[in-house]
Structures are given as C-alpha cells and as structure tokens.
C-alpha cells in the first residue's frame, strides 16, 4: 500500500511538473509575441521592399532568397526546393493616357504575362465590342479592329458599392439599380456569347485581327478595387482600367467622340525559370522523423503587393517559427514550415511537395494552414477526421480564452477539396487544418485586387493568430500520442462520402 502511494505521489509530481513546464513555454510564447513582435518589420521587408510575388517573376525569386536568409538570421535552417518551372515575366512601367478628346492620365495596369507595347508605346482609337446577331456577324466585323484598342468589359451602371446604395438610396432607387445592373449583365453575357468566343479566346481573336490592345475592367464591387489577373493575348498588351476611367472612355466611345489613348507597357519575357518552395525546419529532439507542419502560400497576384493574400499568412508562419525557435528550441517532433509557390495557379507548389515526399505524409502529426486574409481566426473544421475534436480540443484548451472564445468549430466536418494548400495534404490523408479568418471585406477589397497592400494588414489580429498557431504547434509537437487518424467524411444525409483524391501539380506552366 505504501509503495502504491509512493508511485501515485511520484506520478502526481511528474504530471504537475509537466503542466508547469507546458504553462511556462506557453506563457513565453505569449510574452514574445506581444512584447517583441517582428510582424511589422517582416511585413515591410516583404510587401514594401520586395513587392508582389507572381510565380515566374524576379520578385518571387527574390522573396525565396530573402526568406532563407531571414530564417538563417534566426538560427533556423531553410532551403529553396525546386518543384518545376514557369513562364518568366517581369512587370515594367505601365502608363496610360487619354489623348483625345481631352488629356487625362488614366488609372490602370497591364495584366500579368501581358505582352509589352512597342518601344515608345502605342497610340490608337478605342472602340467597344458591339452587339452582334451571331458569330458570323462578329467575323465580318473583326477586320474593323485593325489598329485600334478594343474594350471587352461591360460598363458598370454605378461605381458605388451596394452597401453605399443600401445606406443612402431609397428602397425603390436601390431596387431599380440592381434590376438594371442584372439586365445589363445578362445582355453583356449574351453579347460575348454571340461572338462564338469565351473570355480566353476572344482577346486572341481580336489580336489576330490586328487590334493593338485589349482594354478590360474587372471591378471588385468596392470603391477603387479591381481584380488583377492575367492576360491571354500573345502579341499585344491587355490592360485593366479602373471603373471610373473605364466608364469615361467607354462613354466617349459610345457617344461617337472617338477617344484615343496612348499606352506604354514595358514588361519583359524572361523565358522559363525554375520555381521553388521555401522549407524551414526546427529539428525534433525525440521524434525527429515525425512532423508538425506550418503552411502558407508565398506567391501572389501582382495588382497590389500580396499583403493579405497571402503576405499575412506568410509573416504569421515566419513569426511562429521565430518564436518557437527562441522559446522551444528543442521540440519533441520536427517542426516544418512550407512557403508554397504557385498556389494561385492550382496549389502547384504544395501538390508537388506532397508528390515528392510521400514517405513524410503518414508521419505528419498535424498541419496548420492560413491563407484567407488578415483577420483573427474565426473558423476551424475537423476536415472529416473522426478524432479531430479530441486532439484539437486538448491543444486548443491551452490557448487563451480571449483568442478562442469567438472561434466556431465544425466536427468532424468534411474534407476541403481545394481552395488553399492544406487540401494538397488532406488528400494524402494528413490531418491538415485551415485556420480560416474574419473577412475584413477580403473578397471585395483585397482578394486579388490592386488594393491588397501593407496598409490593409490588421497587425493585432495577425498577432492573435501567431499566438494561436504557436501554441497549437507546440502542443501537437509535445502530444504523447501519435496521430493515426480515421477519415470518415459524411454527406448531408449522414452517409459516408469519398475522400478527395490527390492531384498532380503543373510542373511546367504559363506558356
């Protein structure tokens, strides 16, 4: 009896000491994140100093090299791991001027991978894609575009977002505008269909017919915000104008004023270039061949500087690694971070990593991914793993209540089939979780827009996410149990669903 009591006493002492040690590390994580945050300088170096990170661009390569050096400065080994190659392209000066019927510098930019203008630019009349009876009529009209810019986007009936109308307009006026806009959208879609082309092939047809450039406007439904993606033309430039300036030029053309613009677009093709993922690690002391992974895509579109998509996810994971290296330098399991390339073109970097390292996938204890903006983490799904509630619950219990109190959980949830890089690992059976954040008007104002810049980052929210993720990573690393998760995704009626299948990356892209 005495021996048993001694053993129980020793067990209690050991458990108490373990809890105290855990609490000390967690307290140090919180203290370091709040008192010595490096988020602002890291964000400035990445977003302002390097800029947007379009796959295949010199800035993307510069960002990879910067990240490896930054990790080295913190004493964390890192490497750039090649996974493929992409069409190289370098953005230059874009300058767009209305020349007649009066002079104004227009707000707009060249789309990614757009051809450049001839040296010195190109000056030409701007015309609108007209309505056609059918594709034959379109073909008969095509020769008239030679030597002209062609506008192929609908002119919006209002430059005010819906929330602005809802606040100030009468109900009748708001309803009238929305009805008019819907009718216009339908009519413009019909106009495009009657060309016999789609949004990808129409610019090519205009280019082949002798147009000197394509003019678009992809309004994001918010003041000053446009989505900036890629061109499909091969020889002539494609530009996107702000809603305000697109409307100005459109109305001038529509009323017969024959507007002329001068465009200078100085981009440069750089051939096929290698593409990379940046991988950094803190080696495990007891179970070095088991892993806890952090995940965030490194690339961006280049209308802005990729601040909330996905600069915030990137700097968050870098800061987590910095803090853990300082306060938890000898983790039980190896802690890895992946900064993925070409997420925007189809999760290519993370899919390549999964494909290239199949032996690692069963050994990943958990993966935490953050992508969708600057806000506090607001939603976590169990992604179809039966026991996710148990182990995530244990880990989350150590996170301060002020961080977790508003998070909504879905257990067991269903596996995500795409959307961000966690899905690449999920398809391989890894317990991979998306740390989904509050919106901060992300889809309208910063997702792939010209406004996705440093000033949109809410650093207090990102700091909160750093603390959450650092504690989750620490707890996952220390957990006595090794995850051997059971996957049972359920449909709406409770019946089992199939697990998402792995997909191959595009390893040679952009051509």
Coordinates of N, CA and C in Angstrom, one line a residue, residues 267-456:
X267 N 6.7 45.6 -70.0 CA 7.0 44.3 -69.4 C 8.1 43.6 -70.2
X268 N 8.6 42.5 -69.6 CA 9.7 41.7 -70.3 C 9.5 40.2 -70.1
X269 N 9.6 39.5 -71.1 CA 9.6 38.0 -71.0 C 11.0 37.5 -70.7
X270 N 11.1 36.6 -69.7 CA 12.4 36.1 -69.3 C 12.7 34.6 -69.5
X271 N 11.8 34.0 -70.3 CA 12.0 32.6 -70.6 C 11.5 31.7 -69.5
X272 N 11.7 30.4 -69.6 CA 11.3 29.5 -68.5 C 12.2 29.6 -67.3
X273 N 11.7 29.8 -66.1 CA 12.5 30.0 -64.9 C 12.2 28.9 -63.9
X274 N 13.1 28.5 -63.1 CA 12.8 27.5 -62.0 C 11.9 28.1 -61.0
X275 N 11.0 27.2 -60.4 CA 10.1 27.6 -59.3 C 10.4 26.7 -58.1
X276 N 10.1 27.4 -56.9 CA 10.6 26.8 -55.7 C 9.5 26.8 -54.6
X277 N 9.6 26.0 -53.6 CA 9.0 26.1 -52.3 C 10.2 26.5 -51.3
X278 N 9.9 27.3 -50.3 CA 10.8 27.6 -49.3 C 10.4 26.7 -48.1
X279 N 11.4 25.9 -47.6 CA 11.1 25.0 -46.5 C 12.1 25.3 -45.4
X280 N 11.6 25.5 -44.1 CA 12.4 25.7 -43.0 C 12.0 24.7 -41.9
X281 N 13.0 24.4 -41.0 CA 12.7 23.4 -40.0 C 13.4 23.6 -38.7
X282 N 12.8 23.3 -37.6 CA 13.4 23.2 -36.3 C 13.4 21.7 -36.0
X283 N 14.5 21.1 -35.9 CA 14.7 19.6 -35.8 C 14.2 19.1 -34.5
X284 N 13.4 18.0 -34.6 CA 12.9 17.4 -33.4 C 14.0 16.7 -32.6
X285 N 13.8 16.6 -31.2 CA 14.8 16.1 -30.4 C 14.6 14.6 -30.0
X286 N 13.3 14.2 -29.9 CA 12.9 12.9 -29.6 C 12.3 12.1 -30.7
X287 N 11.5 12.7 -31.5 CA 10.9 12.1 -32.7 C 11.1 12.9 -33.9
X288 N 12.4 13.0 -34.3 CA 12.8 13.9 -35.5 C 12.1 13.5 -36.8
X289 N 11.7 12.2 -36.9 CA 11.0 11.8 -38.1 C 9.5 11.8 -38.1
X290 N 9.0 12.5 -37.1 CA 7.6 12.9 -37.1 C 7.5 14.4 -37.2
X291 N 6.4 14.9 -37.7 CA 6.4 16.3 -38.1 C 5.1 17.0 -37.7
X292 N 5.3 18.3 -37.3 CA 4.2 19.2 -37.2 C 4.5 20.3 -38.3
X293 N 3.5 20.6 -39.2 CA 3.8 21.5 -40.3 C 3.0 22.8 -40.2
X294 N 3.6 23.8 -40.6 CA 3.0 25.1 -40.8 C 3.0 25.4 -42.3
X295 N 1.9 26.0 -42.8 CA 1.7 26.1 -44.2 C 1.1 27.4 -44.6
X296 N 1.7 28.1 -45.7 CA 1.2 29.3 -46.2 C 1.8 29.5 -47.6
X297 N 0.9 29.9 -48.5 CA 1.5 30.1 -49.9 C 2.2 31.4 -49.9
X298 N 3.3 31.4 -50.7 CA 4.2 32.6 -50.8 C 3.9 33.4 -52.0
X299 N 3.4 32.9 -53.0 CA 3.1 33.6 -54.2 C 1.9 34.5 -54.1
X300 N 1.7 35.4 -55.1 CA 0.5 36.3 -55.1 C 0.3 36.7 -56.5
X301 N -0.9 37.3 -56.7 CA -1.1 38.1 -58.0 C -0.4 39.4 -57.7
X302 N -0.3 40.2 -58.8 CA 0.6 41.4 -58.6 C -0.1 42.7 -59.0
X303 N -1.5 42.8 -58.7 CA -2.1 44.1 -58.8 C -1.8 45.0 -57.7
X304 N -1.7 44.4 -56.4 CA -1.2 45.1 -55.3 C 0.2 44.5 -54.9
X305 N 0.4 44.3 -53.6 CA 1.7 43.7 -53.1 C 1.4 42.4 -52.4
X306 N 0.3 41.8 -52.6 CA 0.0 40.5 -52.0 C 0.0 40.5 -50.5
X307 N -0.5 41.5 -49.9 CA -0.4 41.7 -48.4 C -1.3 40.7 -47.7
X308 N -2.6 40.7 -48.0 CA -3.5 39.8 -47.3 C -3.7 38.4 -48.0
X309 N -3.1 38.3 -49.2 CA -3.2 37.1 -50.0 C -1.9 36.9 -50.7
X310 N -0.9 36.2 -50.0 CA -1.0 35.7 -48.7 C 0.2 36.2 -47.8
X311 N 0.4 37.5 -47.9 CA 1.5 38.0 -47.1 C 1.3 37.8 -45.6
X312 N 0.0 38.0 -45.2 CA -0.3 37.8 -43.7 C -0.1 36.4 -43.3
X313 N -0.5 35.4 -44.1 CA -0.3 34.0 -43.7 C 1.2 33.7 -43.7
X314 N 2.0 34.3 -44.6 CA 3.4 34.1 -44.7 C 4.1 34.7 -43.4
X315 N 3.9 36.0 -43.1 CA 4.6 36.6 -42.0 C 4.1 36.0 -40.7
X316 N 2.9 35.5 -40.6 CA 2.4 34.8 -39.4 C 3.2 33.6 -39.2
X317 N 3.4 32.7 -40.2 CA 4.1 31.5 -40.0 C 5.6 31.7 -39.8
X318 N 6.1 32.7 -40.4 CA 7.5 33.1 -40.1 C 7.7 33.5 -38.6
X319 N 6.8 34.3 -38.1 CA 6.8 34.7 -36.8 C 6.6 33.6 -35.8
X320 N 5.8 32.6 -36.1 CA 5.6 31.5 -35.3 C 6.9 30.7 -35.2
X321 N 7.6 30.5 -36.3 CA 8.8 29.8 -36.3 C 9.9 30.5 -35.5
X322 N 9.9 31.8 -35.6 CA 10.9 32.6 -34.9 C 10.7 32.5 -33.4
X323 N 9.5 32.6 -33.0 CA 9.1 32.5 -31.5 C 9.4 31.1 -31.0
X324 N 9.0 30.1 -31.7 CA 9.3 28.7 -31.3 C 10.8 28.4 -31.2
X325 N 11.5 28.9 -32.1 CA 13.0 28.7 -32.1 C 13.6 29.3 -30.8
X326 N 13.0 30.4 -30.4 CA 13.5 31.2 -29.2 C 13.1 30.5 -27.9
X327 N 11.8 30.1 -27.8 CA 11.3 29.7 -26.5 C 11.1 28.1 -26.4
X328 N 11.3 27.5 -27.6 CA 11.1 26.0 -27.6 C 12.1 25.4 -28.6
X329 N 13.4 25.6 -28.4 CA 14.3 25.3 -29.4 C 14.6 23.8 -29.7
X330 N 14.1 22.9 -28.8 CA 14.3 21.5 -28.9 C 12.9 20.8 -28.8
X331 N 12.1 20.9 -29.9 CA 10.8 20.3 -29.9 C 10.9 18.8 -29.9
X332 N 9.8 18.2 -29.4 CA 9.8 16.7 -29.5 C 9.8 16.2 -30.9
X333 N 8.9 16.8 -31.7 CA 8.8 16.4 -33.1 C 9.4 17.6 -34.0
X334 N 9.8 17.2 -35.2 CA 10.4 18.3 -36.1 C 9.2 19.2 -36.5
X335 N 9.5 20.5 -36.4 CA 8.5 21.5 -36.9 C 9.0 22.0 -38.2
X336 N 8.1 21.9 -39.2 CA 8.4 22.3 -40.6 C 7.5 23.4 -41.0
X337 N 8.0 24.3 -41.8 CA 7.1 25.3 -42.4 C 7.3 25.2 -43.9
X338 N 6.2 25.3 -44.7 CA 6.3 25.3 -46.1 C 5.7 26.6 -46.6
X339 N 6.5 27.4 -47.4 CA 6.1 28.6 -48.1 C 5.9 28.2 -49.6
X340 N 4.7 28.0 -50.0 CA 4.5 27.3 -51.3 C 4.5 28.3 -52.5
X341 N 5.0 27.8 -53.6 CA 4.9 28.6 -54.8 C 3.7 28.2 -55.6
X342 N 3.2 29.1 -56.5 CA 2.1 28.9 -57.4 C 0.9 28.3 -56.8
X343 N 0.5 28.7 -55.7 CA -0.8 28.3 -55.2 C -1.9 28.9 -56.0
X344 N -1.7 30.1 -56.5 CA -2.7 30.8 -57.3 C -3.1 30.2 -58.6
X345 N -2.2 29.3 -59.1 CA -2.4 28.7 -60.4 C -2.9 27.2 -60.2
X346 N -3.2 26.8 -58.9 CA -3.7 25.5 -58.7 C -3.0 24.7 -57.6
X347 N -2.5 25.3 -56.6 CA -1.9 24.6 -55.4 C -0.6 23.9 -55.9
X348 N 0.1 24.4 -56.9 CA 1.1 23.6 -57.6 C 2.3 23.3 -56.6
X349 N 2.7 24.3 -55.9 CA 3.9 24.0 -55.0 C 3.6 23.0 -53.9
X350 N 2.5 23.1 -53.3 CA 2.2 22.2 -52.2 C 1.9 20.8 -52.8
X351 N 1.2 20.7 -53.9 CA 0.9 19.4 -54.5 C 2.2 18.7 -54.9
X352 N 3.2 19.5 -55.4 CA 4.5 19.0 -55.8 C 5.2 18.4 -54.5
X353 N 5.1 19.2 -53.4 CA 5.8 18.7 -52.2 C 5.2 17.4 -51.7
X354 N 3.9 17.3 -51.7 CA 3.2 16.0 -51.3 C 3.6 14.9 -52.3
X355 N 3.7 15.2 -53.5 CA 4.1 14.1 -54.5 C 5.5 13.7 -54.4
X356 N 6.4 14.7 -54.0 CA 7.8 14.4 -54.0 C 8.3 13.8 -52.6
X357 N 7.4 13.9 -51.6 CA 7.8 13.4 -50.3 C 6.7 12.5 -49.7
X358 N 6.3 11.4 -50.4 CA 5.2 10.6 -50.0 C 5.5 9.9 -48.6
X359 N 6.8 9.6 -48.4 CA 7.2 9.0 -47.1 C 6.9 9.8 -45.9
X360 N 6.8 11.1 -46.1 CA 6.6 12.0 -44.9 C 5.1 12.1 -44.5
X361 N 4.2 11.9 -45.5 CA 2.8 12.2 -45.3 C 2.2 11.4 -44.1
X362 N 2.5 10.1 -43.9 CA 2.0 9.4 -42.7 C 2.6 9.8 -41.4
X363 N 3.7 10.6 -41.5 CA 4.4 11.0 -40.2 C 4.1 12.4 -39.8
X364 N 3.1 13.0 -40.5 CA 2.8 14.4 -40.1 C 1.7 14.4 -39.1
X365 N 2.0 14.8 -37.9 CA 1.1 14.9 -36.8 C -0.1 15.8 -37.0
X366 N 0.2 16.9 -37.6 CA -0.9 17.9 -37.9 C -0.3 19.0 -38.8
X367 N -1.1 19.6 -39.6 CA -0.7 20.7 -40.5 C -1.7 21.9 -40.3
X368 N -1.1 23.1 -40.1 CA -1.9 24.3 -39.9 C -1.7 25.2 -41.0
X369 N -2.7 25.6 -41.8 CA -2.6 26.5 -43.0 C -3.4 27.7 -42.7
X370 N -2.8 28.9 -43.2 CA -3.5 30.1 -43.1 C -3.4 30.9 -44.4
X371 N -4.5 31.3 -44.9 CA -4.5 31.9 -46.3 C -5.4 33.1 -46.4
X372 N -6.6 33.1 -45.9 CA -7.6 34.0 -46.4 C -7.7 35.3 -45.7
X373 N -6.6 36.0 -45.6 CA -6.7 37.4 -45.1 C -6.2 37.7 -43.8
X374 N -6.3 38.9 -43.4 CA -5.6 39.5 -42.2 C -6.4 39.3 -40.9
X375 N -7.6 38.8 -40.9 CA -8.4 38.8 -39.7 C -8.1 37.7 -38.7
X376 N -8.6 37.8 -37.5 CA -8.5 36.8 -36.5 C -9.1 35.5 -37.0
X377 N -8.5 34.3 -36.6 CA -9.0 33.0 -36.9 C -10.4 32.9 -36.4
X378 N -11.4 32.6 -37.2 CA -12.8 32.5 -36.8 C -13.4 31.2 -37.0
X379 N -12.9 30.3 -37.8 CA -13.5 29.0 -38.1 C -12.4 27.9 -38.2
X380 N -12.6 26.8 -37.6 CA -11.8 25.6 -37.8 C -12.7 24.4 -37.9
X381 N -12.4 23.7 -39.0 CA -13.2 22.4 -39.3 C -12.3 21.2 -39.0
X382 N -12.9 20.2 -38.6 CA -12.2 18.9 -38.3 C -11.8 18.2 -39.6
X383 N -12.3 18.7 -40.8 CA -11.9 18.2 -42.1 C -12.2 16.7 -42.3
X384 N -13.2 16.2 -41.6 CA -13.6 14.8 -41.8 C -12.8 13.8 -40.9
X385 N -12.0 14.3 -40.0 CA -11.2 13.3 -39.2 C -12.1 13.1 -37.9
X386 N -12.3 11.8 -37.6 CA -13.2 11.4 -36.6 C -12.8 11.9 -35.2
X387 N -11.4 11.9 -34.9 CA -11.0 12.2 -33.6 C -10.4 13.7 -33.5
X388 N -10.7 14.5 -34.5 CA -10.2 15.8 -34.5 C -10.6 16.6 -33.3
X389 N -11.9 16.3 -32.9 CA -12.4 17.1 -31.7 C -11.6 16.8 -30.5
X390 N -11.1 15.5 -30.3 CA -10.4 15.2 -29.1 C -9.0 15.9 -29.1
X391 N -8.2 15.7 -30.2 CA -6.8 16.2 -30.1 C -6.8 17.7 -30.3
X392 N -7.6 18.2 -31.2 CA -7.6 19.7 -31.3 C -8.2 20.3 -30.1
X393 N -9.1 19.7 -29.4 CA -9.7 20.2 -28.2 C -8.6 20.3 -27.1
X394 N -7.8 19.2 -27.0 CA -6.7 19.2 -26.0 C -5.7 20.4 -26.3
X395 N -5.4 20.6 -27.5 CA -4.4 21.6 -27.8 C -5.0 23.0 -27.7
X396 N -6.2 23.2 -28.1 CA -6.9 24.5 -28.0 C -7.1 24.9 -26.6
X397 N -7.3 23.9 -25.7 CA -7.5 24.3 -24.3 C -6.4 25.1 -23.7
X398 N -5.2 25.0 -24.3 CA -4.1 25.8 -23.7 C -4.0 27.2 -24.3
X399 N -4.8 27.5 -25.3 CA -4.8 28.8 -25.9 C -5.7 29.8 -25.0
X400 N -5.2 31.0 -24.8 CA -6.0 32.0 -24.0 C -7.5 32.1 -24.5
X401 N -8.4 32.2 -23.6 CA -9.8 32.3 -24.0 C -10.1 33.5 -24.8
X402 N -9.4 34.6 -24.6 CA -9.7 35.8 -25.4 C -9.4 35.5 -26.9
X403 N -8.6 34.5 -27.2 CA -8.3 34.2 -28.6 C -9.3 33.2 -29.2
X404 N -9.7 32.2 -28.4 CA -10.5 31.1 -28.9 C -12.0 31.4 -28.7
X405 N -12.4 32.3 -27.9 CA -13.9 32.4 -27.5 C -14.8 32.7 -28.7
X406 N -14.3 33.2 -29.7 CA -15.2 33.5 -30.9 C -15.0 32.6 -32.0
X407 N -14.1 31.6 -31.9 CA -13.9 30.7 -33.0 C -15.0 29.7 -33.1
X408 N -15.5 29.4 -34.3 CA -16.6 28.4 -34.5 C -15.9 27.2 -35.0
X409 N -16.4 26.0 -34.5 CA -15.8 24.7 -34.8 C -16.8 23.9 -35.5
X410 N -16.4 23.1 -36.5 CA -17.2 22.1 -37.1 C -16.5 20.7 -37.0
X411 N -17.1 19.8 -36.2 CA -16.5 18.5 -36.0 C -17.6 17.4 -36.4
X412 N -17.2 16.3 -37.1 CA -15.9 16.1 -37.7 C -15.7 17.0 -38.9
X413 N -16.7 17.6 -39.4 CA -16.6 18.3 -40.7 C -16.4 17.4 -41.9
X414 N -16.1 18.1 -43.0 CA -15.8 17.4 -44.3 C -14.6 17.9 -44.9
X415 N -13.8 17.0 -45.6 CA -12.5 17.5 -46.1 C -12.7 18.5 -47.2
X416 N -11.9 19.5 -47.2 CA -11.9 20.5 -48.3 C -11.2 19.9 -49.5
X417 N -11.8 20.1 -50.6 CA -11.2 19.6 -51.9 C -10.2 20.5 -52.6
X418 N -10.2 21.8 -52.1 CA -9.3 22.8 -52.8 C -9.4 24.1 -52.0
X419 N -9.0 25.2 -52.7 CA -9.1 26.5 -52.1 C -7.8 27.0 -51.5
X420 N -7.1 26.1 -50.9 CA -5.8 26.5 -50.4 C -4.9 25.3 -50.1
X421 N -3.7 25.5 -49.7 CA -2.7 24.4 -49.7 C -2.9 23.2 -48.7
X422 N -3.7 23.5 -47.7 CA -4.0 22.4 -46.8 C -4.6 21.2 -47.5
X423 N -5.4 21.5 -48.6 CA -6.1 20.5 -49.3 C -5.2 19.5 -50.0
X424 N -4.0 20.0 -50.4 CA -3.0 19.1 -51.0 C -2.6 18.0 -50.1
X425 N -2.4 18.4 -48.8 CA -2.0 17.4 -47.8 C -3.2 16.6 -47.3
X426 N -4.3 17.2 -47.2 CA -5.5 16.5 -46.8 C -5.8 15.3 -47.7
X427 N -5.7 15.5 -49.0 CA -5.9 14.5 -50.0 C -5.0 13.3 -49.8
X428 N -3.8 13.5 -49.2 CA -2.8 12.4 -48.9 C -3.1 11.9 -47.5
X429 N -4.2 12.2 -46.8 CA -4.5 11.7 -45.5 C -3.9 12.4 -44.3
X430 N -3.3 13.5 -44.6 CA -2.7 14.3 -43.5 C -3.8 15.0 -42.7
X431 N -3.7 15.0 -41.4 CA -4.7 15.9 -40.6 C -4.3 17.4 -40.8
X432 N -4.8 17.9 -41.8 CA -4.4 19.3 -42.3 C -5.6 20.2 -42.1
X433 N -5.4 21.3 -41.4 CA -6.5 22.2 -41.0 C -6.3 23.6 -41.5
X434 N -7.4 24.2 -42.0 CA -7.4 25.6 -42.4 C -7.8 26.5 -41.3
X435 N -6.9 27.4 -41.0 CA -7.3 28.4 -39.9 C -7.9 29.6 -40.6
X436 N -9.2 29.5 -40.8 CA -10.0 30.5 -41.6 C -10.3 31.7 -40.8
X437 N -10.1 32.9 -41.4 CA -10.2 34.1 -40.6 C -11.4 35.0 -40.9
X438 N -11.6 36.0 -40.1 CA -12.6 37.0 -40.3 C -12.3 37.7 -41.6
X439 N -13.4 38.2 -42.2 CA -13.3 38.7 -43.5 C -12.6 40.0 -43.7
X440 N -12.9 41.1 -42.9 CA -12.4 42.4 -43.2 C -12.6 42.8 -44.6
X441 N -13.8 42.5 -45.2 CA -14.1 42.8 -46.6 C -13.1 42.2 -47.6
X442 N -12.5 41.1 -47.2 CA -11.4 40.5 -48.0 C -11.8 40.2 -49.5
X443 N -13.0 39.6 -49.7 CA -13.3 39.2 -51.1 C -13.5 40.4 -52.0
X444 N -14.0 41.5 -51.4 CA -14.2 42.7 -52.2 C -13.0 43.6 -52.3
X445 N -12.3 43.8 -51.2 CA -11.3 44.9 -51.3 C -9.8 44.4 -51.4
X446 N -9.5 43.2 -51.0 CA -8.1 42.8 -51.1 C -7.8 41.5 -51.8
X447 N -8.8 40.6 -52.0 CA -8.5 39.3 -52.6 C -8.3 39.6 -54.1
X448 N -7.0 39.5 -54.5 CA -6.5 39.6 -55.9 C -6.8 41.0 -56.4
X449 N -6.8 42.0 -55.6 CA -7.0 43.3 -56.1 C -5.8 44.2 -56.1
X450 N -6.0 45.4 -56.7 CA -4.9 46.4 -56.7 C -4.8 47.1 -55.3
X451 N -5.7 46.8 -54.4 CA -5.6 47.4 -53.1 C -5.1 46.5 -52.0
X452 N -4.5 45.3 -52.4 CA -4.0 44.4 -51.4 C -2.6 44.8 -51.1
X453 N -2.5 45.8 -50.1 CA -1.2 46.4 -49.8 C -1.0 46.4 -48.3
X454 N 0.2 46.7 -47.9 CA 0.6 46.7 -46.5 C -0.4 47.4 -45.5
X455 N -1.0 48.5 -45.9 CA -1.8 49.3 -45.1 C -3.1 48.6 -44.7
X456 N -3.5 47.4 -45.4 CA -4.7 46.7 -45.1 C -4.4 45.6 -44.0

